[in-house]
PDB file of C-alpha atoms in Angstrom:
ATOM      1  CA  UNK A   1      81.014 223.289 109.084  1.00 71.00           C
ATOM      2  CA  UNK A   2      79.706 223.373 105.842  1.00 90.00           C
ATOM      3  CA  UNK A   3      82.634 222.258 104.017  1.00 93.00           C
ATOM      4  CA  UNK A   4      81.043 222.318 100.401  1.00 94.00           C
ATOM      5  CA  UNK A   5      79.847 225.165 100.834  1.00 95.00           C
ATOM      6  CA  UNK A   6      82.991 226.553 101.568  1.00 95.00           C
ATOM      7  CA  UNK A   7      85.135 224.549  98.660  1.00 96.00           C
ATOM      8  CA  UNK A   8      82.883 225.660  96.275  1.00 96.00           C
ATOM      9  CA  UNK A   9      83.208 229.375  97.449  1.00 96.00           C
ATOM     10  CA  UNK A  10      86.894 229.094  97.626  1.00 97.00           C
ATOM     11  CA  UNK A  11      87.228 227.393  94.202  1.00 97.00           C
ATOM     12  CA  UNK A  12      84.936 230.106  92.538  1.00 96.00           C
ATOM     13  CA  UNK A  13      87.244 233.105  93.859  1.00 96.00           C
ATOM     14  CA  UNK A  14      90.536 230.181  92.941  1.00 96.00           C
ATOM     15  CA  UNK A  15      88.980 229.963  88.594  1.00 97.00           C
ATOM     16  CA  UNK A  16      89.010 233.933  88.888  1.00 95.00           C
ATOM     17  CA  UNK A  17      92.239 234.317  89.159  1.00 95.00           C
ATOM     18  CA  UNK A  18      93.326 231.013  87.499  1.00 96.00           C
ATOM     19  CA  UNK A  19      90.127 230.046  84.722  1.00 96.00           C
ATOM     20  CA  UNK A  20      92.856 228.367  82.764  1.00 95.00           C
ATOM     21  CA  UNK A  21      92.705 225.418  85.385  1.00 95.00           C
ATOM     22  CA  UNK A  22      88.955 224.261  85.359  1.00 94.00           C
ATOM     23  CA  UNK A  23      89.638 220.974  83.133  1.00 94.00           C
ATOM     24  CA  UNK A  24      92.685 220.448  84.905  1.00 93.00           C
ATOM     25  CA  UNK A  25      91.130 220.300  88.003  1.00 95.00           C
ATOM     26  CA  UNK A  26      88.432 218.483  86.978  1.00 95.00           C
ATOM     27  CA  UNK A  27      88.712 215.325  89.090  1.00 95.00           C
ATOM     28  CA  UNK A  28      88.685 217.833  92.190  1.00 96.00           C
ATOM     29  CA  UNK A  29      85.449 219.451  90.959  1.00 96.00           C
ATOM     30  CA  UNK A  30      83.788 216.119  90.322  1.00 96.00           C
ATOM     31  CA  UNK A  31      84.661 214.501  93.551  1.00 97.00           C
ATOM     32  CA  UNK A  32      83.019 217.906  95.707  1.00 96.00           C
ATOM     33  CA  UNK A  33      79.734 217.192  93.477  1.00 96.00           C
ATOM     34  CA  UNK A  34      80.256 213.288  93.968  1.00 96.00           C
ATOM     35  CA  UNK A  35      80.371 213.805  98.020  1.00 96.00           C
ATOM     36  CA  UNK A  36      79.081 216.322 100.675  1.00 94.00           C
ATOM     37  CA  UNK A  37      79.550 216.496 104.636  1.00 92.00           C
ATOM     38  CA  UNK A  38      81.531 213.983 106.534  1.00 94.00           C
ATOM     39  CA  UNK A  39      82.072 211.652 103.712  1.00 95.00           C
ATOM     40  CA  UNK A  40      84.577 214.731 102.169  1.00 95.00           C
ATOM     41  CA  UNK A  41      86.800 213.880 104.894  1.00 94.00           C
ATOM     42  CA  UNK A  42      86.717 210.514 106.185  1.00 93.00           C
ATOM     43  CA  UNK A  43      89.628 209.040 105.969  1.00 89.00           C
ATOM     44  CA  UNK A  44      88.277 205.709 105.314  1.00 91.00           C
ATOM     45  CA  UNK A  45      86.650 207.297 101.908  1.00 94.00           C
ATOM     46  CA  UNK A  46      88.873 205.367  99.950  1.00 93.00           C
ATOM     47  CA  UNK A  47      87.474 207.360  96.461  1.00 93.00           C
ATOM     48  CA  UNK A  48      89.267 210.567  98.112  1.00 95.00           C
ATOM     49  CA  UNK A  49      89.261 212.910 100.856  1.00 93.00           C
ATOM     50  CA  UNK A  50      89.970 216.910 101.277  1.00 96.00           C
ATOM     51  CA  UNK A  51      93.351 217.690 102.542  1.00 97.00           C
ATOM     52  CA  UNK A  52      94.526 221.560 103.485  1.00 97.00           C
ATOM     53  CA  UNK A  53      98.361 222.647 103.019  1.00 96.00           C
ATOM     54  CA  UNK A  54      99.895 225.841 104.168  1.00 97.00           C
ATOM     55  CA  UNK A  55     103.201 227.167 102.151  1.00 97.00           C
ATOM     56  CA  UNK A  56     104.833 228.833 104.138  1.00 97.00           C
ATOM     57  CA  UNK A  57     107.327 231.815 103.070  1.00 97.00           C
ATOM     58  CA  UNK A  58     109.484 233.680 105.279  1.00 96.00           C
ATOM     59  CA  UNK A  59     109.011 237.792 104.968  1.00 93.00           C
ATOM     60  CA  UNK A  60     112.519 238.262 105.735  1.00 92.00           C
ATOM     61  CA  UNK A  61     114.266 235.853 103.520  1.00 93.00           C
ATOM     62  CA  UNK A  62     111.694 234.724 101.255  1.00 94.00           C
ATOM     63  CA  UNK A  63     112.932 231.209 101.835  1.00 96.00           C
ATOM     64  CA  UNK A  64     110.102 228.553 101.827  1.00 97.00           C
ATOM     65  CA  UNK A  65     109.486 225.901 104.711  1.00 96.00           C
ATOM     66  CA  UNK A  66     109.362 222.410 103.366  1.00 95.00           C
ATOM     67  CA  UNK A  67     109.128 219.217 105.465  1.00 93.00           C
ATOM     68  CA  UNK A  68     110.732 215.634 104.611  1.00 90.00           C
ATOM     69  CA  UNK A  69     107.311 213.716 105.272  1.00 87.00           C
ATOM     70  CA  UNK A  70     107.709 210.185 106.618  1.00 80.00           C
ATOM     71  CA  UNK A  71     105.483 208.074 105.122  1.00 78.00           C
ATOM     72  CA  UNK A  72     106.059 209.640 101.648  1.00 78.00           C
ATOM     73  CA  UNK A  73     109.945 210.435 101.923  1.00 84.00           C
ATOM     74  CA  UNK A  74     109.190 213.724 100.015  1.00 89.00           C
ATOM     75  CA  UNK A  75     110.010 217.226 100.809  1.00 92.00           C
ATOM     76  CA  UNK A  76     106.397 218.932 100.676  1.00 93.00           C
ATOM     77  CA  UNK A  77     104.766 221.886 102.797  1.00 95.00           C
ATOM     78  CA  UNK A  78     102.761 221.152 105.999  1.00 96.00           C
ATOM     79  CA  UNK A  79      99.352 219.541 105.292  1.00 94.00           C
ATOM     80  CA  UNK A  80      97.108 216.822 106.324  1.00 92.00           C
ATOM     81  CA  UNK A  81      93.478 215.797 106.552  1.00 93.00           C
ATOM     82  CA  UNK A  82      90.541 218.201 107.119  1.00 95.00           C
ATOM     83  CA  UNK A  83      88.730 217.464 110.347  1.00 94.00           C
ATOM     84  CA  UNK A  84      85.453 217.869 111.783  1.00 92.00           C
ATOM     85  CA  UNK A  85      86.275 220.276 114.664  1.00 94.00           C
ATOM     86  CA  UNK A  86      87.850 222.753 111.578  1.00 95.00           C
ATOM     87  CA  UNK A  87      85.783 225.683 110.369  1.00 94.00           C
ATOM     88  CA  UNK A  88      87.128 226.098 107.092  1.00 95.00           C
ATOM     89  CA  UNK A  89      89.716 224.315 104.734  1.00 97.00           C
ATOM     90  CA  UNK A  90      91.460 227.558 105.969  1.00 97.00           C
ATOM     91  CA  UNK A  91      91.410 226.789 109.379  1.00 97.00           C
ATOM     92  CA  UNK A  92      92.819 222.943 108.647  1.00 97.00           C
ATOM     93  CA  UNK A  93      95.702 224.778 107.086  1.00 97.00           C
ATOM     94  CA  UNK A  94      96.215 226.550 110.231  1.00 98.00           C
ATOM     95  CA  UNK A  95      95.466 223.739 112.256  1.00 97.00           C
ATOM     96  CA  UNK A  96      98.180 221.394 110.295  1.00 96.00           C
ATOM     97  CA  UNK A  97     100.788 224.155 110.132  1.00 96.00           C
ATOM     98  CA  UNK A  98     100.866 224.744 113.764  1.00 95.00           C
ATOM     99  CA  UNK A  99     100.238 220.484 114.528  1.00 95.00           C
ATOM    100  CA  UNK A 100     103.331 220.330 112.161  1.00 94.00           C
ATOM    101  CA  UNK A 101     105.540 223.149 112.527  1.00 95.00           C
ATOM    102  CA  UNK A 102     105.281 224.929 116.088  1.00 94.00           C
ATOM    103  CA  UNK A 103     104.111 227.757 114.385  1.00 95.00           C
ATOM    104  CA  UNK A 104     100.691 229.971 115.457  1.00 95.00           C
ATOM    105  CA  UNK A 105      98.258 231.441 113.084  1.00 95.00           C
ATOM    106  CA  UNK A 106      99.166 234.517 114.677  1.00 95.00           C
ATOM    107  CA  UNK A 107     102.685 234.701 113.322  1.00 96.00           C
ATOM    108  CA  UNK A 108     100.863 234.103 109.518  1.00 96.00           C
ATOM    109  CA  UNK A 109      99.325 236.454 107.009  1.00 96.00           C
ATOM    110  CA  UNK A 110      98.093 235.111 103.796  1.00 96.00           C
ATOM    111  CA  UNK A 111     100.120 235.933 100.911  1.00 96.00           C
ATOM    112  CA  UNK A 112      96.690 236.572  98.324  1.00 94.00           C
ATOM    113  CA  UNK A 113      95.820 238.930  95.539  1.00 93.00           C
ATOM    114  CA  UNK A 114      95.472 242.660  96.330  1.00 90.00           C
ATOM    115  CA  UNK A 115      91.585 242.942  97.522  1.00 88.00           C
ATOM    116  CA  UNK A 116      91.539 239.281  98.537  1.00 91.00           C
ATOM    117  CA  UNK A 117      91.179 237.322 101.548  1.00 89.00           C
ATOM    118  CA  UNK A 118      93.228 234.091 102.228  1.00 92.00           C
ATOM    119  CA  UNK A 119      92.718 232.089  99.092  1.00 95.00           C
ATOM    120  CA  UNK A 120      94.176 228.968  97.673  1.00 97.00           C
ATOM    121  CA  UNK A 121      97.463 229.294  95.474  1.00 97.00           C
ATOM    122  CA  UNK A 122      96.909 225.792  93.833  1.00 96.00           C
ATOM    123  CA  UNK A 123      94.008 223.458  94.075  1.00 96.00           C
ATOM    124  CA  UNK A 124      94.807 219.613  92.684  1.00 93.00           C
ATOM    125  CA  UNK A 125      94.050 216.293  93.247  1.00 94.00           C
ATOM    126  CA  UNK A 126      96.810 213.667  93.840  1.00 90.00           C
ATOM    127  CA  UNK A 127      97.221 209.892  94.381  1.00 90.00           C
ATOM    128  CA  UNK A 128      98.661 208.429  97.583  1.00 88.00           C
ATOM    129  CA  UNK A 129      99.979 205.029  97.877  1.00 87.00           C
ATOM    130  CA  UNK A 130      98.026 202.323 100.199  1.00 89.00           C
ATOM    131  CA  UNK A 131      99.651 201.814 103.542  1.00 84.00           C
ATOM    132  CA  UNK A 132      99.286 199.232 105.584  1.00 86.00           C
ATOM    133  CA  UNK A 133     100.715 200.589 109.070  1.00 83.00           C
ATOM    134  CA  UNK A 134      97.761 202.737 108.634  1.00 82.00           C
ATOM    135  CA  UNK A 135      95.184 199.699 107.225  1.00 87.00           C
ATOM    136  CA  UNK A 136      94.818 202.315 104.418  1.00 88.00           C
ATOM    137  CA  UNK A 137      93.896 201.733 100.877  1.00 91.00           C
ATOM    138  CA  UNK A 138      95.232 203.554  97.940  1.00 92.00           C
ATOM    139  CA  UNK A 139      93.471 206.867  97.356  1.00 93.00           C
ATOM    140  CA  UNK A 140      93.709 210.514  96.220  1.00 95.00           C
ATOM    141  CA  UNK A 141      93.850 213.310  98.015  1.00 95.00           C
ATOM    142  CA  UNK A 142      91.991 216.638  96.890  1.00 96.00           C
ATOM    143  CA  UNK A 143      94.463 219.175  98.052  1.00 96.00           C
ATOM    144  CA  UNK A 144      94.013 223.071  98.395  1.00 98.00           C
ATOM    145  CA  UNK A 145      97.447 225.075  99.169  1.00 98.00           C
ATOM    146  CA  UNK A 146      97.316 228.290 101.199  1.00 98.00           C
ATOM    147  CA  UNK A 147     100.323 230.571 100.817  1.00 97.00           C
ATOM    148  CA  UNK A 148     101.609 232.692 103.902  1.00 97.00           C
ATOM    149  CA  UNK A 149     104.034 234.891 104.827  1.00 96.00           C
ATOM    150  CA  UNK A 150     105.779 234.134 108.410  1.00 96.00           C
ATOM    151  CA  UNK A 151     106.815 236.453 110.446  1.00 93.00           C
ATOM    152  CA  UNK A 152     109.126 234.481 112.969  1.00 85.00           C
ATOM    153  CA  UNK A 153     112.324 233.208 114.107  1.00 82.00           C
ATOM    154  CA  UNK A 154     113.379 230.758 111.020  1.00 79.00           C
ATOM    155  CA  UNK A 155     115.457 228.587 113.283  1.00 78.00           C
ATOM    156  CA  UNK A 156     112.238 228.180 115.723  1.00 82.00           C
ATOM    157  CA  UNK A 157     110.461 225.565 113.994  1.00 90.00           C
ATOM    158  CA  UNK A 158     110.099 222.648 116.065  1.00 87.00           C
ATOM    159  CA  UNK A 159     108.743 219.594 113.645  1.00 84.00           C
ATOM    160  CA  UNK A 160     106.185 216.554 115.014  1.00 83.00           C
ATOM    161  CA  UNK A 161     108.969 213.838 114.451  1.00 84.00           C
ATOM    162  CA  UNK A 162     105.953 211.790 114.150  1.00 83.00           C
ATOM    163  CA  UNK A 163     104.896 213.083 110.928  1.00 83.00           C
ATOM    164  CA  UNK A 164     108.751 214.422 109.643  1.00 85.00           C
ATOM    165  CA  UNK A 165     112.172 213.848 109.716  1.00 87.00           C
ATOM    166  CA  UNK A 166     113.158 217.003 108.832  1.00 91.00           C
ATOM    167  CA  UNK A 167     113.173 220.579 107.783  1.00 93.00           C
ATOM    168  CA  UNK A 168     114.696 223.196 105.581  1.00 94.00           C
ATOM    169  CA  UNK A 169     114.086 226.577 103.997  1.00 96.00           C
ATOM    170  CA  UNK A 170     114.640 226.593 100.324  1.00 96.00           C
ATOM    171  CA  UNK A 171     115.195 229.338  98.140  1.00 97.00           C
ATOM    172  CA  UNK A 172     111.823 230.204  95.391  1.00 97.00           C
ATOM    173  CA  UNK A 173     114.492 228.689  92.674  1.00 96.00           C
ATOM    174  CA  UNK A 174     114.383 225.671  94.735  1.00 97.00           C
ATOM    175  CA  UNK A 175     111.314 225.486  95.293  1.00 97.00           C
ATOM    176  CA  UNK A 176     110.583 225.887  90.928  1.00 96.00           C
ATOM    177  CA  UNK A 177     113.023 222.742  90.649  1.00 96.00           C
ATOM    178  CA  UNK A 178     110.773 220.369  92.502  1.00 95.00           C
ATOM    179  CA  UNK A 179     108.180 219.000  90.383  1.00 93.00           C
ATOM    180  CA  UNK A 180     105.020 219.286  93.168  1.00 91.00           C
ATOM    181  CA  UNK A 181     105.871 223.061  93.723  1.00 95.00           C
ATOM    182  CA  UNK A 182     106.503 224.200  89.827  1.00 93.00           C
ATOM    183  CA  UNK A 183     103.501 225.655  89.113  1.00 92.00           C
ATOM    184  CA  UNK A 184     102.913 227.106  92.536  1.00 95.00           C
ATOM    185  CA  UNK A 185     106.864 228.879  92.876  1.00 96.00           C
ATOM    186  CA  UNK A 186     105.979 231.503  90.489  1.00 96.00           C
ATOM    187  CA  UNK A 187     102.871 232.364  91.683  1.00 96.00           C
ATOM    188  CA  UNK A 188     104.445 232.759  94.738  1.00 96.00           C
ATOM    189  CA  UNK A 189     107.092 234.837  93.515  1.00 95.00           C
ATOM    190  CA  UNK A 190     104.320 237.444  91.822  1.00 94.00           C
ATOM    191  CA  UNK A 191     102.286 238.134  94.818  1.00 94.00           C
ATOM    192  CA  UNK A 192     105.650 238.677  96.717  1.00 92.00           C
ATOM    193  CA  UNK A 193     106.822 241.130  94.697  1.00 87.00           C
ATOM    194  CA  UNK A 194     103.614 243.007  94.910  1.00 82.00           C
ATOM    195  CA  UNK A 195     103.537 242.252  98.599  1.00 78.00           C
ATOM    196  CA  UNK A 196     107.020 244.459  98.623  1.00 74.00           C
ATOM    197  CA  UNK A 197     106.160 247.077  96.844  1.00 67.00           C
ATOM    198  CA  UNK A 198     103.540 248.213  99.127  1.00 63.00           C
TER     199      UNK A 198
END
């Protein structure tokens, strides 16, 4: 995998849609032209690492999946660390959602702009707190967020315990009231409505 490569493809097609963010996402830029290969994954590369998240929205409710992560205590969406067997950031999303959640690739379809294939809904770069359970040092993690709509049984999720404690299905006005998902909720609630009116 060429995972530069495909960042830097990914984040040309993400300042398209969103040019407005290219200073804010600075730091993410600069740590893609700072590192290249295996070093933009390690998890002992302390300066950062690339992590993959996958939203996920259910077509019938339009409720979103969040998970009460363990180490953090937070409610976020499923996610973790790129790895070397993954083809894409895309398929680490998969990867983590299924790792996470129960749930196949097969059940998803990427919730995108019209003419677009799967493509990040929010690109940032975020600190995490050292842990020592893991012998890990404080870092950041360089996070792209995939958006997809599910086409399962809500109440079939079945959660790695190891990773969560929970899970729940919030409403998109939930989802706008927690700080990490503020700017992504009506983004969200855009492509939905276009997704409908197909």
């Amino acid at each position: 995998m060429d995972l530069r490569k495909d960042i830097r493809r990914l984040q040309k097609r993400y300042f398209g849609h969103f040019p407005e963010e290219k200073a804010e996402t600075g730091p993410f830029t600069e740590f893609v032209a700072r590192f290249d290969g295996e070093s933009l994954y390690d998890r002992k590369n302390f300066a950062g690492h690339i992590t993959a998240g996958g939203v996920i929205v259910s077509r019938a409710s339009h409720r979103v999946l969040l998970l009460k992560h363990r180490q953090l205590g937070k409610w976020l969406q499923p996610g973790g660390h790129v790895e070397a067997a993954d083809d894409s950031v895309l398929d680490a999303a998969y990867r983590e959602i299924a790792e996470e959640t129960g749930i196949r690739s097969e059940q998803l379809t990427p919730l995108t702009f019209p003419g677009e294939t799967a493509l990040p809904l929010d690109m940032d770069s975020h600190y995490i707190p050292a842990c020592a359970a893991k012998n890990e040092a404080e870092h950041t993690h360089h996070d792209m967020r995939f958006v997809f709509l599910f086409d399962g049984d809500d109440d079939r999720v079945m959660i790695d315990r190891n990773e969560s404690d929970a899970f729940r299905w919030v409403s998109l006005d939930e989802l706008a009231a927690i700080p990490d998902f503020r700017d992504l909720a009506p983004r969200i609630e855009t492509l939905l409505g276009e997704a409908d009116a197909k």
